[in-house]
PDB file of C-alpha atoms in Angstrom:
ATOM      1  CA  UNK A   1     -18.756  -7.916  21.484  1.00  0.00           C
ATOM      2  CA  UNK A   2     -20.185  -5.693  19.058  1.00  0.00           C
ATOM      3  CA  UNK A   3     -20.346  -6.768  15.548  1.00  0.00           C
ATOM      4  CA  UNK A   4     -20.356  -5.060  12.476  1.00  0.00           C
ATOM      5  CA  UNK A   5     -23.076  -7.551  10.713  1.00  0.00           C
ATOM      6  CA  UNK A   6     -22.020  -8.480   6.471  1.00  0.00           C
ATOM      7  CA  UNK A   7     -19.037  -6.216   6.146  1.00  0.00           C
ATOM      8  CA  UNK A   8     -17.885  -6.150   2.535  1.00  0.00           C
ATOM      9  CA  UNK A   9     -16.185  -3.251   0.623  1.00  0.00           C
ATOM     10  CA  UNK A  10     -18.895  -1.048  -0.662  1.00  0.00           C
ATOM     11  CA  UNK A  11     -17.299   0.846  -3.374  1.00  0.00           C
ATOM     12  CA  UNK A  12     -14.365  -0.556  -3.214  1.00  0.00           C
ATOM     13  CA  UNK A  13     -11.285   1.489  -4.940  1.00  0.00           C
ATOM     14  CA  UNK A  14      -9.729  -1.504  -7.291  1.00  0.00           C
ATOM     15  CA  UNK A  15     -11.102  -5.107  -7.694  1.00  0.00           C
ATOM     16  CA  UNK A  16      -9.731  -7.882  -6.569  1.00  0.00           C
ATOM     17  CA  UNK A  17      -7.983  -8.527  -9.864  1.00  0.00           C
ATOM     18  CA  UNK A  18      -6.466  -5.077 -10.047  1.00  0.00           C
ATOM     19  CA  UNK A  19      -5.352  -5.689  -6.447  1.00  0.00           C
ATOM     20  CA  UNK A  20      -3.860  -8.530  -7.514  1.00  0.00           C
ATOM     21  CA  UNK A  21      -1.593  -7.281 -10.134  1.00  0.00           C
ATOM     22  CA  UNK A  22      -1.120  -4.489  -8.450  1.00  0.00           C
ATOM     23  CA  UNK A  23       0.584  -7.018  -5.488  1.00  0.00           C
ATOM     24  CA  UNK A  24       1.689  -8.607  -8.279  1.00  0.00           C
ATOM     25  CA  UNK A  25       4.468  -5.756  -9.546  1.00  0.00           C
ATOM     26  CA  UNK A  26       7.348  -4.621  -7.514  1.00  0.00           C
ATOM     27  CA  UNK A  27       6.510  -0.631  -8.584  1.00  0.00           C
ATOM     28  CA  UNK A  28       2.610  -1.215  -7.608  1.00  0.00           C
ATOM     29  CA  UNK A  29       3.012  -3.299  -4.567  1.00  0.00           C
ATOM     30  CA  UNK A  30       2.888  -0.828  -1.551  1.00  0.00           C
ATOM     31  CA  UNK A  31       0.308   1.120  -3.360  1.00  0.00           C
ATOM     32  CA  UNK A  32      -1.519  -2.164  -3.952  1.00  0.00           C
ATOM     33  CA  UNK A  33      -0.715  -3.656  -0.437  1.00  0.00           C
ATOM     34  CA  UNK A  34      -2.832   0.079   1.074  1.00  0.00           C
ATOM     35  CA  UNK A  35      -5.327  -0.363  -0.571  1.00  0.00           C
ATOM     36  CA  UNK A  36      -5.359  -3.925   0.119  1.00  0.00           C
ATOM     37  CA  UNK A  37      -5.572  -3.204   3.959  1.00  0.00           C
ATOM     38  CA  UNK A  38      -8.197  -0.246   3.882  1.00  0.00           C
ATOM     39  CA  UNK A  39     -10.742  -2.401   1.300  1.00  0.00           C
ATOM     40  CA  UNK A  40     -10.339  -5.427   3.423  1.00  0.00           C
ATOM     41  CA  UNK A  41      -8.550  -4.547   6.939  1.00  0.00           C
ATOM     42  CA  UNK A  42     -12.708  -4.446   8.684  1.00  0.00           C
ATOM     43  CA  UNK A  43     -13.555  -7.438   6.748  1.00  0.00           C
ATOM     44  CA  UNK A  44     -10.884  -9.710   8.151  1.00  0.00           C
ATOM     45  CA  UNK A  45     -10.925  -7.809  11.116  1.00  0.00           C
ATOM     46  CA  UNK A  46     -14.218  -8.454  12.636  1.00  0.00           C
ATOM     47  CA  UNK A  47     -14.006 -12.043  10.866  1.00  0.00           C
ATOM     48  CA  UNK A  48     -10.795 -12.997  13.245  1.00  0.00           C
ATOM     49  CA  UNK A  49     -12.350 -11.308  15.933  1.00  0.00           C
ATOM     50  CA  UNK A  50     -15.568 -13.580  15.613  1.00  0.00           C
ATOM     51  CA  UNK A  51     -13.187 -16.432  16.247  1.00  0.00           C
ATOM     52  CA  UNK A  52     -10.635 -15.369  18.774  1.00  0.00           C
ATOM     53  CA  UNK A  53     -13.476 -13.502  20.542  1.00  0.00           C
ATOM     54  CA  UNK A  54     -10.871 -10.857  22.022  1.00  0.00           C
ATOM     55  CA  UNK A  55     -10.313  -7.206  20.343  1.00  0.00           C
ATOM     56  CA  UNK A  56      -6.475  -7.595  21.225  1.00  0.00           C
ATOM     57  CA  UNK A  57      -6.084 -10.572  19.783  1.00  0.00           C
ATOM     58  CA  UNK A  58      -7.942  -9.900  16.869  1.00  0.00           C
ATOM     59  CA  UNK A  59      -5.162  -7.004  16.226  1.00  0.00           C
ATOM     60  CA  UNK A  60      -2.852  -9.384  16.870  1.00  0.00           C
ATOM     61  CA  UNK A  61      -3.895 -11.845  14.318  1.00  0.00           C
ATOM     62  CA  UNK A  62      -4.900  -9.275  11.596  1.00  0.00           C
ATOM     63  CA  UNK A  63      -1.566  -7.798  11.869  1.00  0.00           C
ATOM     64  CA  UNK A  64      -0.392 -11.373  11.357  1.00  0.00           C
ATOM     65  CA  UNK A  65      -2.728 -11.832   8.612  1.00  0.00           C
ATOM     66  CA  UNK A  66      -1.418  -8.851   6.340  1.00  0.00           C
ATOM     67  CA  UNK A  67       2.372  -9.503   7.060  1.00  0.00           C
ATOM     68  CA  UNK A  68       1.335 -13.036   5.643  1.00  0.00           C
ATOM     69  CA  UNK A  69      -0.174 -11.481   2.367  1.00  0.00           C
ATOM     70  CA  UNK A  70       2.471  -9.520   1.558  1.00  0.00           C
ATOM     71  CA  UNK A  71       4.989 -11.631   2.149  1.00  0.00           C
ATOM     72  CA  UNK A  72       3.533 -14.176   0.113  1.00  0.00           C
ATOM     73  CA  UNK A  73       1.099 -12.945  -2.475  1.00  0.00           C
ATOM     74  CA  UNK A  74       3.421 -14.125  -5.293  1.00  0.00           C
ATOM     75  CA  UNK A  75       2.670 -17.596  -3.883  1.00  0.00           C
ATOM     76  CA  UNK A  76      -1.444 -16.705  -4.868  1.00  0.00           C
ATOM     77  CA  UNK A  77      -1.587 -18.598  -8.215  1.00  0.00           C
ATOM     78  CA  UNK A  78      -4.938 -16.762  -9.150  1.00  0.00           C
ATOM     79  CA  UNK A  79      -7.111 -19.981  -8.806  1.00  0.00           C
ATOM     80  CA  UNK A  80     -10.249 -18.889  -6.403  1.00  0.00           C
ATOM     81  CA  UNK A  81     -10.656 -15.170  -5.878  1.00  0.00           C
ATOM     82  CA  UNK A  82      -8.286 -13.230  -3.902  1.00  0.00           C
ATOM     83  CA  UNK A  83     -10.559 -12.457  -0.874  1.00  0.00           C
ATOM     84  CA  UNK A  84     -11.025 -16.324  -0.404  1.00  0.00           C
ATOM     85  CA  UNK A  85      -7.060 -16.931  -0.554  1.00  0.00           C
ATOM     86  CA  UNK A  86      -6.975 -13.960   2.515  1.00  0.00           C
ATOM     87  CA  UNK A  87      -9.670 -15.391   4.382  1.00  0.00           C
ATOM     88  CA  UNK A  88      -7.740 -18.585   4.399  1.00  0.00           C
ATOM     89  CA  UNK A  89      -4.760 -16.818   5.854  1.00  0.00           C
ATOM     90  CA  UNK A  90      -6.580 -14.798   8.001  1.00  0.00           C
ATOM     91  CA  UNK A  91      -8.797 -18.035   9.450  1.00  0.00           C
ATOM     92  CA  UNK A  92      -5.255 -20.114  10.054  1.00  0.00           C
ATOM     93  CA  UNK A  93      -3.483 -17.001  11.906  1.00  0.00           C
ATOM     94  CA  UNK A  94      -6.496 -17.153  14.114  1.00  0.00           C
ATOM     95  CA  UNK A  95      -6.509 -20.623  14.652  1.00  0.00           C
ATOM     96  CA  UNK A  96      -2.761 -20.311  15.032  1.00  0.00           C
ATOM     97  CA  UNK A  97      -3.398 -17.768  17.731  1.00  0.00           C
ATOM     98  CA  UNK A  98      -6.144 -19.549  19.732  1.00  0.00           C
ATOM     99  CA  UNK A  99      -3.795 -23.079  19.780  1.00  0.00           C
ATOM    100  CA  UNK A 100      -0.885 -20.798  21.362  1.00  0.00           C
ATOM    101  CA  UNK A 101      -3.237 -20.193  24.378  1.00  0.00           C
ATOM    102  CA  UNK A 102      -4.032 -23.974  24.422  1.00  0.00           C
ATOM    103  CA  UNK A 103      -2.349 -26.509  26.980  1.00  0.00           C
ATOM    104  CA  UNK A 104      -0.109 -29.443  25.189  1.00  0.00           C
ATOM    105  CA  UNK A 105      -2.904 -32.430  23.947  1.00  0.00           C
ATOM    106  CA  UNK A 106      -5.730 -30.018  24.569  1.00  0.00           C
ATOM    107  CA  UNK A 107      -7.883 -28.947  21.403  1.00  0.00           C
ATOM    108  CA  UNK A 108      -9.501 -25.665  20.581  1.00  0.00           C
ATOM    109  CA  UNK A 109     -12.484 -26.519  20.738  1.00  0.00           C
ATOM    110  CA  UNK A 110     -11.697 -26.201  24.865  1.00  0.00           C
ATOM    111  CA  UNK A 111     -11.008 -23.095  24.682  1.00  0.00           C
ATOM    112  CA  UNK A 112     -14.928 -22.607  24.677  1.00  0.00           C
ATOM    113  CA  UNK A 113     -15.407 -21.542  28.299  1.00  0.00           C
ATOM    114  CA  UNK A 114     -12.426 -19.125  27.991  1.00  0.00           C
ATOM    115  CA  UNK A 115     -13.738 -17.598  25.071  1.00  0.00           C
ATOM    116  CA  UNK A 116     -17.340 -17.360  26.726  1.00  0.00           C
ATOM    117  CA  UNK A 117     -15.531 -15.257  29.337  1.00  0.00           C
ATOM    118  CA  UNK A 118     -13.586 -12.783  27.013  1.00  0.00           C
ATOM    119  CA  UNK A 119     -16.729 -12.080  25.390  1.00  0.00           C
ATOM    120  CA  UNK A 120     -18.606 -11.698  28.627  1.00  0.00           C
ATOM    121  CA  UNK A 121     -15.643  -9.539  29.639  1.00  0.00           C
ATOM    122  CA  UNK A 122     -15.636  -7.329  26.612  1.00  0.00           C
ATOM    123  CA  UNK A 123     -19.322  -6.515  26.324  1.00  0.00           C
ATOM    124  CA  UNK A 124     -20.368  -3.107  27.245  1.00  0.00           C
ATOM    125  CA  UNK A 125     -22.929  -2.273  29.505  1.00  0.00           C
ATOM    126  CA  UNK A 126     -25.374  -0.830  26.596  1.00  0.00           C
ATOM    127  CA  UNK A 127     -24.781  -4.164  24.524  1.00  0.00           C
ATOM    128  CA  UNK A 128     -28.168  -5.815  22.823  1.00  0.00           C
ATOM    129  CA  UNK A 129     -28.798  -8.727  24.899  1.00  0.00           C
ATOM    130  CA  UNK A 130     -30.188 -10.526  22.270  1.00  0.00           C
ATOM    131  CA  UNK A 131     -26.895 -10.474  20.460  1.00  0.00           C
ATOM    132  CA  UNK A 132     -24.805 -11.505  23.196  1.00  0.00           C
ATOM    133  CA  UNK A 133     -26.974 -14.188  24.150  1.00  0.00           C
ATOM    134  CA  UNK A 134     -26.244 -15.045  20.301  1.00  0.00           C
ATOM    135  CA  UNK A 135     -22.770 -14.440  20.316  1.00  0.00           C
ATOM    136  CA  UNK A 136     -22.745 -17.076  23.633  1.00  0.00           C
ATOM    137  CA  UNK A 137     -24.676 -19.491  21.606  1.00  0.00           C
ATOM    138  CA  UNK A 138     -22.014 -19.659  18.433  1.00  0.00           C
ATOM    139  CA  UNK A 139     -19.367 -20.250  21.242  1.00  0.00           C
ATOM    140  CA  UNK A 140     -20.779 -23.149  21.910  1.00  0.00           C
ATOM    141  CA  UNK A 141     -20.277 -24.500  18.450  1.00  0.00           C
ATOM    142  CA  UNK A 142     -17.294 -26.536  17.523  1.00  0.00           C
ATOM    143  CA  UNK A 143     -14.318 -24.125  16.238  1.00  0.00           C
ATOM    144  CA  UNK A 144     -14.494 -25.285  12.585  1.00  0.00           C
ATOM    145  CA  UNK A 145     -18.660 -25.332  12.361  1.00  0.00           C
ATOM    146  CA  UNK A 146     -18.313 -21.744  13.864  1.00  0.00           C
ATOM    147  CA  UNK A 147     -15.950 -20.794  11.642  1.00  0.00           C
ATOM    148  CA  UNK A 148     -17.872 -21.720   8.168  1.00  0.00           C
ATOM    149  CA  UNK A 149     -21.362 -20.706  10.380  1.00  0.00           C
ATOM    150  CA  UNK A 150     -19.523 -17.275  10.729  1.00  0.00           C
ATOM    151  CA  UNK A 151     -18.867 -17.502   6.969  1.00  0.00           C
ATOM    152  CA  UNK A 152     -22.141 -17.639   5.745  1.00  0.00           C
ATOM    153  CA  UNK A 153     -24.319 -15.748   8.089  1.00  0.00           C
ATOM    154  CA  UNK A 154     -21.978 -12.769   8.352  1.00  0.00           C
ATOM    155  CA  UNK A 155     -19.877 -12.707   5.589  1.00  0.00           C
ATOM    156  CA  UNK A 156     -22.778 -14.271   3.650  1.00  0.00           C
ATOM    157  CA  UNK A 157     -20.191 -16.024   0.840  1.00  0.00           C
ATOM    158  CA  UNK A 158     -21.154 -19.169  -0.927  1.00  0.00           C
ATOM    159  CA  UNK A 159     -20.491 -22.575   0.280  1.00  0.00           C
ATOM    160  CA  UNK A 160     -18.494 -22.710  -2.669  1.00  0.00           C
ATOM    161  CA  UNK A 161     -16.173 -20.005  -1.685  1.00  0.00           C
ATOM    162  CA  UNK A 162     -16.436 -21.095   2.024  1.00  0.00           C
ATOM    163  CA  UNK A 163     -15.392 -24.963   0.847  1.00  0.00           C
ATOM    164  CA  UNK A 164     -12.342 -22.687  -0.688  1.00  0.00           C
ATOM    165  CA  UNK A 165     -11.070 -20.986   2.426  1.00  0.00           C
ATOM    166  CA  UNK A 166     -11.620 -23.913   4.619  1.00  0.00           C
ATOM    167  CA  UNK A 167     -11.114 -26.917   2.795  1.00  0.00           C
ATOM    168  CA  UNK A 168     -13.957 -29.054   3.190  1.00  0.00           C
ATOM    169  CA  UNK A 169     -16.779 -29.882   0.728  1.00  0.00           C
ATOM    170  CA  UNK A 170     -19.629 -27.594   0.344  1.00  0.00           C
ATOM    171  CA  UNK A 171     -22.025 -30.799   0.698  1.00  0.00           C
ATOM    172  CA  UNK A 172     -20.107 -30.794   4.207  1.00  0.00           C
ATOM    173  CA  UNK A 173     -20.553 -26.845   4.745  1.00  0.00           C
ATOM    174  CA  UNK A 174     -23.811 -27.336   4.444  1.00  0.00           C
ATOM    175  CA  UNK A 175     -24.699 -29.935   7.000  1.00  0.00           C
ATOM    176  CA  UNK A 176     -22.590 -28.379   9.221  1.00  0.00           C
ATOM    177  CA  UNK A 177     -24.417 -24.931   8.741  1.00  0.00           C
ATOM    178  CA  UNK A 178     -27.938 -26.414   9.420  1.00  0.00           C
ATOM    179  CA  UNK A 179     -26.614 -28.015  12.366  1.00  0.00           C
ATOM    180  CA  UNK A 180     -25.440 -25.263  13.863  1.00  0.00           C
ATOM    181  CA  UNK A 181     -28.288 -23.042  13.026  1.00  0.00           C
ATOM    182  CA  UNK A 182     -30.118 -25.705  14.856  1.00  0.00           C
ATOM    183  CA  UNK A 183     -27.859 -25.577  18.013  1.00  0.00           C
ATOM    184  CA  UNK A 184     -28.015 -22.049  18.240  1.00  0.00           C
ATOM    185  CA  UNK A 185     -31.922 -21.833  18.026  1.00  0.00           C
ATOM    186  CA  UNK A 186     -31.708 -24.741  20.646  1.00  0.00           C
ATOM    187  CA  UNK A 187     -29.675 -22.358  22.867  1.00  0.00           C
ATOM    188  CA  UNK A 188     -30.823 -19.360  22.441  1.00  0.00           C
ATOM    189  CA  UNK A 189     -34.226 -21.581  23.179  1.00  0.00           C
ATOM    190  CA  UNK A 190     -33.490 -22.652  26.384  1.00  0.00           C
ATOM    191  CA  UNK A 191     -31.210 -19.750  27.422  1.00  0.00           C
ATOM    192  CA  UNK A 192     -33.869 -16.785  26.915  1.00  0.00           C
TER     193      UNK A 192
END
């Protein structure tokens, strides 16, 4: 799976406040809502796909994602920046997505071997090996470590902002982090 490594907006056309009140007015809401998708549509992209593993799916969920932030953007009470509030979304229509492929009592965190597979399966034949080999390694995490791993290495947002979008502590966020950079050097270790 190839990745597009720290995708922010570079440029980007309005800031998140402006976006914001542009979401916020009935007159400036599809305009907002365009340029809502085309600063952040990649972003949230490539961050669902890291999780769900599949590009389908990934579509699936990103559509998902934006019908959720339109429809409910008057619910975003401005605390926390506006790209941590659609991260949130985004991260839960994933999750939502990967629990629909579970079997009843089974977690998501089983989905591990299945994912392993979809990535194997959607990896080209002039992939690095070195990044699938890490890609296999982060599937090997636990869903919610990947998730705020994903977070920080990629996305490379604060444990602050991270805490945000996934509710847990930063003090948390950051255990979990060295952990898994630990478990990934471990595989990667043994798996070279």
């Amino acid at each position: 799976m190839q990745q597009d490594a720290r995708q922010h907006p570079q440029n980007p056309d309005a800031t998140q406040e402006q976006l914001r009140q542009m979401l916020a007015s009935p007159q400036e809401r599809e305009r907002g809502f365009r340029l809502l998708t085309k600063q952040y549509g990649e972003t949230l992209y490539w961050h669902i796909r890291r999780i769900v593993v599949s590009h389908d799916d990934a579509e699936d969920a990103l559509q998902e994602t934006f019908i959720k932030i339109f429809s409910s953007i008057d619910s975003f009470k401005g605390e926390g920046q506006l790209s941590s509030w659609m991260y949130r979304i985004a991260t839960n229509e994933a999750l939502n997505l990967l629990r629909r492929q579970t079997h009843f009592f089974q977690s998501i965190d089983s989905l591990a071997p299945t994912l392993t597979s979809r990535l194997q399966a959607e990896t080209s034949l002039d992939s690095n090996a070195a990044e699938v080999l890490f890609q296999k390694a982060l599937l090997t995490l636990p869903t919610q470590q990947r998730i705020a791993f994903n977070l920080r290495y990629y996305d490379e947002l604060s444990y602050d902002e991270i805490a945000r979008i996934t509710g847990k502590s930063a003090g948390t966020l950051k255990a979990n982090y060295h952990y898994a950079v630990e478990k990934v050097k471990n595989y990667i270790k043994t798996h070279s």
